[in-house]
XYZ file of C-alpha atoms in Angstrom:
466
model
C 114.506 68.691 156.416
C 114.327 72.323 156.801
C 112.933 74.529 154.111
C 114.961 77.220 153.184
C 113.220 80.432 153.385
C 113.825 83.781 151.613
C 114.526 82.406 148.100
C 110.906 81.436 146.776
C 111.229 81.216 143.392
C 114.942 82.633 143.003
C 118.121 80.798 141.241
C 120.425 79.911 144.402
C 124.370 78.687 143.685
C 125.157 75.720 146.157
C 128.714 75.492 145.790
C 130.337 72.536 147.485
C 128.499 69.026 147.338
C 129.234 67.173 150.496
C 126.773 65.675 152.930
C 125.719 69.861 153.702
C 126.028 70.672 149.918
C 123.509 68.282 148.934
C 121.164 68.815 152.143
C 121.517 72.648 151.473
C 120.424 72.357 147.863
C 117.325 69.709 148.767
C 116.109 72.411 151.407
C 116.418 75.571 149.378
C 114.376 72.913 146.662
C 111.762 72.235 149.229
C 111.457 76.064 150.091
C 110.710 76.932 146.540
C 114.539 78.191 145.238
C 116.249 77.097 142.031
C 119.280 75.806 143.233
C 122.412 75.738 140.897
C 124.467 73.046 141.826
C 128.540 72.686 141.075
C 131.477 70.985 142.715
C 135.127 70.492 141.273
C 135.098 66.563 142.000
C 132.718 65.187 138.834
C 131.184 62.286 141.010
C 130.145 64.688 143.451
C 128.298 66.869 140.454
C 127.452 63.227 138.992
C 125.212 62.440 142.392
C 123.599 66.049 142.072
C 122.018 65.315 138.678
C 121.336 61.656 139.907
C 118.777 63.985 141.791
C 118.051 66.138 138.983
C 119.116 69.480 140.308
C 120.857 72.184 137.835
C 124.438 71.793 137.367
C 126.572 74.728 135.930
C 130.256 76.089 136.735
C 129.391 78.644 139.122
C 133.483 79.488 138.419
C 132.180 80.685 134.571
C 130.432 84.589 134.305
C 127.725 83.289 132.340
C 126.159 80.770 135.005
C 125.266 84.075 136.967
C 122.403 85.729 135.192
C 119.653 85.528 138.027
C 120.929 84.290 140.786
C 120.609 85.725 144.013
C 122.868 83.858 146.214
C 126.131 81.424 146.513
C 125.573 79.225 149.664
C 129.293 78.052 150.003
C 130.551 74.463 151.850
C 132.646 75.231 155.053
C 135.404 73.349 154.296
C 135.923 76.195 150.806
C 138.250 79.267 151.123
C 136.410 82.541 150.477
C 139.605 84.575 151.618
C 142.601 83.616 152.889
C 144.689 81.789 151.894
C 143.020 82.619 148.593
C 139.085 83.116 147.401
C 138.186 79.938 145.559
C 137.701 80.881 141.680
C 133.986 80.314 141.981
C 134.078 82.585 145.385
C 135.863 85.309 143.498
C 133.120 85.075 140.891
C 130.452 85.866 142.685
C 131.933 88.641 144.656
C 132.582 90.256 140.885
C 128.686 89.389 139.939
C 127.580 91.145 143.462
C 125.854 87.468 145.036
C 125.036 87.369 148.082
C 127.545 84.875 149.679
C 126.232 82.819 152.885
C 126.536 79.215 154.450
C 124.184 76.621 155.552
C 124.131 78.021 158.942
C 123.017 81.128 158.067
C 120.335 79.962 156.136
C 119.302 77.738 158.879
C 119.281 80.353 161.148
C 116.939 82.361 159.224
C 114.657 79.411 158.274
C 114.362 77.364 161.837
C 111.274 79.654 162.737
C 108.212 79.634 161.654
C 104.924 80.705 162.392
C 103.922 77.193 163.938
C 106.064 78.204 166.917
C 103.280 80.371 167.930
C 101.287 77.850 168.818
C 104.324 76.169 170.975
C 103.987 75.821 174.819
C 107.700 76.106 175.311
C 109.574 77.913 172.503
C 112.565 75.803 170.866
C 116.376 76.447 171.844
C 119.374 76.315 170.243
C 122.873 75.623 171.441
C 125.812 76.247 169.710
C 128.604 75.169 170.824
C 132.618 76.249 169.271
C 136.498 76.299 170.446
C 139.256 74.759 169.149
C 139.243 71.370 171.313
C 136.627 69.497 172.836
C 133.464 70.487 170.460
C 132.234 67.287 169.330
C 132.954 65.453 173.030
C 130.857 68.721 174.863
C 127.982 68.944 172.280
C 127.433 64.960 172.021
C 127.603 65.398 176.197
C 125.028 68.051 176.065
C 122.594 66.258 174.004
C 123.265 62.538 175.874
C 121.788 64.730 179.729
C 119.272 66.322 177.697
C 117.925 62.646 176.149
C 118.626 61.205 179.655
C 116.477 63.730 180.985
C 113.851 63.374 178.839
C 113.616 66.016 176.525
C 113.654 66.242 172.342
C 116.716 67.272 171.391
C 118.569 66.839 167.790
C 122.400 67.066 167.148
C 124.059 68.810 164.061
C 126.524 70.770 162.498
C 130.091 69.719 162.443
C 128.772 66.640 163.991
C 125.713 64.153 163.316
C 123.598 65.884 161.098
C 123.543 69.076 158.679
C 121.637 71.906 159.777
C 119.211 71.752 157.053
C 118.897 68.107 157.244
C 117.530 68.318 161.062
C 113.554 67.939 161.413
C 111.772 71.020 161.662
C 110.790 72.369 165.307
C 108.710 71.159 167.688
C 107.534 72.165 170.651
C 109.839 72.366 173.554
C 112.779 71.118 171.375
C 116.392 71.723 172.054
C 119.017 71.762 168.922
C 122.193 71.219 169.387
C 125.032 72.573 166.916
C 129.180 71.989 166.925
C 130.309 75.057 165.221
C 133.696 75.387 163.385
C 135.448 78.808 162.648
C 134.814 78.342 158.743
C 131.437 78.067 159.740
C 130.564 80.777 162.375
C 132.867 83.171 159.823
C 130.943 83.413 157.154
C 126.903 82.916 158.233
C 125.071 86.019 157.499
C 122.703 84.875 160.359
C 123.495 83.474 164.019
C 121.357 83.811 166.937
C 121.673 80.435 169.184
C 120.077 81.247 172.747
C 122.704 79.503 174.433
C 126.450 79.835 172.711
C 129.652 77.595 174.202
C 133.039 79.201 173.896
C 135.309 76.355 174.930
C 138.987 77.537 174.053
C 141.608 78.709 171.427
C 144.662 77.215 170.185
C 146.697 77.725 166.798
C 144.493 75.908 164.308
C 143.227 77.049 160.604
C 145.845 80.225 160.788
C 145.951 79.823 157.141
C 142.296 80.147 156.587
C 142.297 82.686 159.192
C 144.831 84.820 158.137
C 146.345 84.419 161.627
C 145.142 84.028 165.114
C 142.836 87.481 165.284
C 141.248 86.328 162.337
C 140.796 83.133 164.060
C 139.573 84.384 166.847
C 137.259 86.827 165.037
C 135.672 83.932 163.413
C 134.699 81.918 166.980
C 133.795 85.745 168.573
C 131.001 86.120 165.750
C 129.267 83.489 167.286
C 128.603 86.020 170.558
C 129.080 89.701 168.787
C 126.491 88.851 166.103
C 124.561 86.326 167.308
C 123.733 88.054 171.110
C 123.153 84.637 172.939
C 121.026 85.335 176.257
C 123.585 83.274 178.095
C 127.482 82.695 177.053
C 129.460 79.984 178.302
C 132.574 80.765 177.793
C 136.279 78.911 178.595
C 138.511 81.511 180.397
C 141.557 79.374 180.543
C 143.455 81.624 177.757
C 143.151 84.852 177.461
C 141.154 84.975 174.362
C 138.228 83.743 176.427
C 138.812 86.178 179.316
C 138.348 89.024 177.002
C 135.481 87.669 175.443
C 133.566 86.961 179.052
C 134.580 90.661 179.903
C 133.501 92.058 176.820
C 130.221 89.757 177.161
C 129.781 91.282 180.538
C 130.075 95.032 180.474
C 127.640 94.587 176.902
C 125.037 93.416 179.369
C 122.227 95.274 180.653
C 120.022 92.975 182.707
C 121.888 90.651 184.898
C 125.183 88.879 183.822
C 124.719 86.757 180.634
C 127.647 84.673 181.028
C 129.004 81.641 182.690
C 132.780 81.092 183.339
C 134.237 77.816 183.098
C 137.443 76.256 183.997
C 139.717 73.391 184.605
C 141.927 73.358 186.679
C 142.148 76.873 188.435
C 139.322 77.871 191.176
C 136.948 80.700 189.648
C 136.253 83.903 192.066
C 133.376 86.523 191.670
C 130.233 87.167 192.327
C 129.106 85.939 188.851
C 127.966 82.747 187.460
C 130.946 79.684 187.307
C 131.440 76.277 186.952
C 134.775 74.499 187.570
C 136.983 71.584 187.917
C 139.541 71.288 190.215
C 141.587 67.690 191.190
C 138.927 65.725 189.494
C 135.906 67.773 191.226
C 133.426 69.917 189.554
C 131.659 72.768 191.799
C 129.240 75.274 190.205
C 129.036 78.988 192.239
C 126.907 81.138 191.706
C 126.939 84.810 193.591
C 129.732 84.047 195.871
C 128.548 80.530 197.083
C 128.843 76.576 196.063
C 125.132 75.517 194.714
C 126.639 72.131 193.479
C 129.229 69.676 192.939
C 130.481 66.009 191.629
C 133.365 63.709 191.608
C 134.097 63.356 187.931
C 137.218 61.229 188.463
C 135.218 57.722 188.111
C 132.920 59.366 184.995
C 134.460 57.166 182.946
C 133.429 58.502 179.715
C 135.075 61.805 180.807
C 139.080 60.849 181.121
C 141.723 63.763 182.132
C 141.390 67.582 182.550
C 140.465 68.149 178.808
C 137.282 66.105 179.328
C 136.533 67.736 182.622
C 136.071 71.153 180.831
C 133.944 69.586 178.405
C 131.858 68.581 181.506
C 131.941 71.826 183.137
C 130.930 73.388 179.858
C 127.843 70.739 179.589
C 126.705 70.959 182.672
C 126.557 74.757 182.050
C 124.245 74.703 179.178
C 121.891 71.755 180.873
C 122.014 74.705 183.669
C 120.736 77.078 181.575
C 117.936 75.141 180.319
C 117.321 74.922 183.820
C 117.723 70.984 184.162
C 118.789 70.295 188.141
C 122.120 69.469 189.462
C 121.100 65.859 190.449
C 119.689 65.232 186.664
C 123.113 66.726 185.081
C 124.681 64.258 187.314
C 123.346 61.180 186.109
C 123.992 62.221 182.458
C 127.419 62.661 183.136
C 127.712 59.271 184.794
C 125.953 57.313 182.001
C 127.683 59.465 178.962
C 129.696 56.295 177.276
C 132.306 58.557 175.808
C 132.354 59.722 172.020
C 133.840 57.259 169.475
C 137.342 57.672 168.503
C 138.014 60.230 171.377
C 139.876 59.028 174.409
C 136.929 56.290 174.300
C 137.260 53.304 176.981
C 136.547 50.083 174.400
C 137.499 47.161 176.562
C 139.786 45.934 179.505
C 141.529 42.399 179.306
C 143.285 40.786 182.279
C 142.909 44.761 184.359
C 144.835 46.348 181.203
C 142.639 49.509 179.906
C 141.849 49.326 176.548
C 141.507 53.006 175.205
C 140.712 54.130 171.284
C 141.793 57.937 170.869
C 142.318 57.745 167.175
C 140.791 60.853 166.694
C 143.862 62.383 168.374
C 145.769 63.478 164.935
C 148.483 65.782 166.260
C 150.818 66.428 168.928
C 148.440 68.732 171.290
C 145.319 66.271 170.760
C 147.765 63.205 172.050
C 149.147 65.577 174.873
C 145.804 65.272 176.305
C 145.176 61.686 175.986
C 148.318 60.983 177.263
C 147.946 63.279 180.812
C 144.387 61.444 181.506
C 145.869 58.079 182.228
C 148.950 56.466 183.878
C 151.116 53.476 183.575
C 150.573 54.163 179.150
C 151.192 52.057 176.233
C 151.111 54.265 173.974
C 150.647 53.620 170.508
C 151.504 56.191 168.127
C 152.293 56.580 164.246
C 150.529 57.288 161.019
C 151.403 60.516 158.395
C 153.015 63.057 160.874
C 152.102 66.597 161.489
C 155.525 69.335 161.635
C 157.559 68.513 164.813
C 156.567 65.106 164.730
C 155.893 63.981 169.147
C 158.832 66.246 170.108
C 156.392 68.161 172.456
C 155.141 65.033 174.014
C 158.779 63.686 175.578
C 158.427 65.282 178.699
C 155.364 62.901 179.229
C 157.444 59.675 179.158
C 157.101 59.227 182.504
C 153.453 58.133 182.063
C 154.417 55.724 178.985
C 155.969 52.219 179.905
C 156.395 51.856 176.358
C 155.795 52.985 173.035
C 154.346 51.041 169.977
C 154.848 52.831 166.375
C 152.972 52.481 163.617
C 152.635 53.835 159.909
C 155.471 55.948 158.023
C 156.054 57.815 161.010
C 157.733 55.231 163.290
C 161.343 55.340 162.100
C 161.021 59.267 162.364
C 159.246 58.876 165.959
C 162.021 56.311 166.843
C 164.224 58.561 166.656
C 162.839 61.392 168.366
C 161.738 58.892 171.701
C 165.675 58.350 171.288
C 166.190 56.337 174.858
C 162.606 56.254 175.785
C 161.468 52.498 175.512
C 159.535 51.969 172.332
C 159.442 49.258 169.666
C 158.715 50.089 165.513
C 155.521 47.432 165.569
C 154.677 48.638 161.762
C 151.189 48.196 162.043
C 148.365 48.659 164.140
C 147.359 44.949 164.446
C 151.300 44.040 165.473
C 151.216 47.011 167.651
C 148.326 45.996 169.459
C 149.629 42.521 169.829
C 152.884 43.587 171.661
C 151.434 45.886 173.955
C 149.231 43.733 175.135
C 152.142 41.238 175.612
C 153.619 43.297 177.621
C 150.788 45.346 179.676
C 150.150 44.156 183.028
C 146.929 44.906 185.393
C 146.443 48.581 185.945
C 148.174 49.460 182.559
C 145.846 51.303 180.121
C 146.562 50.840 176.332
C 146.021 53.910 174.472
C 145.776 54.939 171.066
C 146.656 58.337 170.474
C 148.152 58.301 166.990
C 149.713 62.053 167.106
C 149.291 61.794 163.022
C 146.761 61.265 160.331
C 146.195 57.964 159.365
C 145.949 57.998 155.630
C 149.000 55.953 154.969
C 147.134 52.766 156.470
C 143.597 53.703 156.867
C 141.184 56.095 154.994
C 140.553 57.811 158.253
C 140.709 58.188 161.544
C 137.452 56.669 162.053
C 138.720 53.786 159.918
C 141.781 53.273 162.462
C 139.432 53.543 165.399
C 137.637 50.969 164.073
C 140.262 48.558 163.452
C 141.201 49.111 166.975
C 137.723 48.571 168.209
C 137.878 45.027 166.370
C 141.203 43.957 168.049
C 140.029 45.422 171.831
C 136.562 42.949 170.667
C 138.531 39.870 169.370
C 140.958 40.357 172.853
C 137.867 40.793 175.098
């Protein structure tokens, strides 16, 4: 845990108890704050007196008299599409609002670090696709390499839940826009801008605010080196903007996939399965990522490009980035290679809830059978037709598959119902060399409580074929 600092003996509102609610309100405890716990869900209050902290409606006027802050859960509106009640409270009562990245950020160091050989780094990494795949990547070469390194954030643990520093340690944080948007403190040393796509527009308040929200990550925090995606346009601005803000040297490294970076800068791409880093006009590396088989498809290979970037920076060498990237098995749930049976590929992409996460899964492989289905998103797999030619056939699943059905229209498919029958008739019909994937396109909460759920389940049947 991480003792909050800056709130000794002050009345704190920790609105939100989740995994970070709770971990937020034990660490402002342990740093000597009053915290003043309340969620709308009773249980959730129920398991915050369980560990006797203060519960009052931080929604009611009264419940305000001495407290200095609201530290607000991510996943809570605090503007768009409206302020939750509790939000709009404090703003009337003048609290400080902040999140549990901002108070990690002003709490990580402490005086110890003096005595440190090697000062502790942070990563951060954000974007709208690939996060948890890059940052899990990025911590699996570090460990492989042999340094202490932690995971957190939007994935593993919560900031404040992570041990305190030691020396020479590296901390690595997934960042989402609701939380780089509101933390009143950022300053990673390293920060990974991956890419932007529609996502959140209603939290947002469109795509600038969007955007706004991953570009405080750079703007405010001042990393000394940005990695940043340059595949939309959003990112090319940013790596501009990063470099004619710089002083001393360039602080930023370009990544791609798929298009051949020029410059005299700092880049690392992918290209036909190939990563090359440049640096000043000239190749200083490269590997063959096409049998890295925990890296699938030209999605994955930007997540690599973006890893091996940061491992760069923390001046790891090209050979020891290399191994990492071989030995990385893949991150549950996401395009994750879970078995083979008689040559057929047996892949688990659960995590792939809409129409642009499947589009990926289903241009890293060939010879597909694909199964799809669950509680669709709007426009259903409409998008994804003119990738039939890499499906042999389709399996649906869930309340989706009559809907699907009719959108694959003359495209061989077959409504399967559930997963398990689904499972069963593809692998009736794959032969060796096929790959069965599942890549859902939809949430699953019409048969499973999530998606990790589902990927489990899938997990059990690849097992039980095996």
């Amino acid at each position: 845990m991480i003792p909050v600092r800056g709130y000794d003996g002050k009345r704190v509102g920790v609105l939100g108890l989740g995994r970070s609610g709770l971990a937020t309100a034990r660490a402002l405890r342990a740093g000597g704050a009053d915290p003043i716990c309340w969620d709308d869900n009773v249980e959730a209050r129920s398991v915050a007196q369980d560990e006797r902290f203060t519960v009052a409606d931080l929604t009611k006027e009264r419940t305000y008299e001495g407290i200095a802050a609201v530290i607000t859960s991510p996943g809570i509106p605090h503007l768009y599409p409206s302020p939750h009640p509790a939000i709009e409270m404090a703003q009337r009562q003048g609290a400080v609002i902040d999140n549990d990245i901002g108070l990690f950020f002003r709490s990580f160091a402490t005086e110890d670090w003096e005595e440190f050989e090697r000062a502790p780094r942070i990563v951060c990494v954000t974007g709208s696709n690939g996060k948890s795949t890059t940052t899990a990547l990025i911590v699996h070469i570090l460990k492989q390499a042999g340094h202490d390194v932690q995971m957190g954030g939007n994935i593993g643990r919560g900031v404040l839940d992570l041990d305190p520093a030691r020396d020479g340690m590296v901390v690595v944080l997934e960042l989402s826009s609701y939380q780089t948007e509101l933390a009143r403190a950022l300053s990673p040393d390293i920060a990974v801008f991956l890419n932007l796509s529609p996502d959140h527009l209603d939290r947002h308040g469109g795509m600038g605010g969007y955007f706004a929200a991953k570009r405080r990550l750079f703007s405010q925090g001042g990393p000394e080196r940005a990695i940043i995606g340059v595949d939309e346009r959003e990112g090319r601005y940013l790596a501009a903007q990063l470099r004619e803000e710089a002083e001393q040297g360039d602080p930023v490294i370009r990544i791609s996939s798929g298009t051949k970076l020029s410059g005299d800068g700092w880049s690392v791409f992918a290209r036909k399965g190939f990563l090359a880093e440049w640096r000043k006009g000239r190749q200083v590396a490269s590997v063959d990522l096409r049998e890295v088989s925990g890296l699938p498809g030209a999605h994955n290979h930007q997540n690599a490009c973006a890893a091996w970037a940061a491992a760069r920076a923390l001046n790891l060498g090209p050979r020891q980035i290399e191994g990492g990237l071989r030995s990385y098995p893949g991150l549950r749930h996401r395009c994750q290679t879970v078995g083979e049976v008689r040559g057929v590929r047996l892949v688990n992409d659960s995590k792939a809830t809409n129409a642009d996460a499947a589009e990926q899964a289903l241009k890293a492989f060939k010879r597909i059978r694909w199964i799809a289905g669950g509680v669709a998103k709007e426009g259903g797999i409409a998008s994804l037709l003119p990738l039939m030619d890499r499906v042999e056939k389709t399996y649906l699943i869930g309340e989706a598959a009559h809907a699907f059905s009719e959108q694959l229209g003359e495209h061989p498919h077959k409504v399967s119902g559930t997963l398990e029958a689904a499972f069963a008739d593809a692998l009736a019909d794959a032969v060796d060399g096929e790959t069965i994937l599942l890549a859902p396109a939809c949430a699953s909460f019409d048969q499973f409580p999530s998606f990790e759920a589902r990927g489990e389940a899938f997990e059990q049947l690849a097992s039980n074929a095996s």
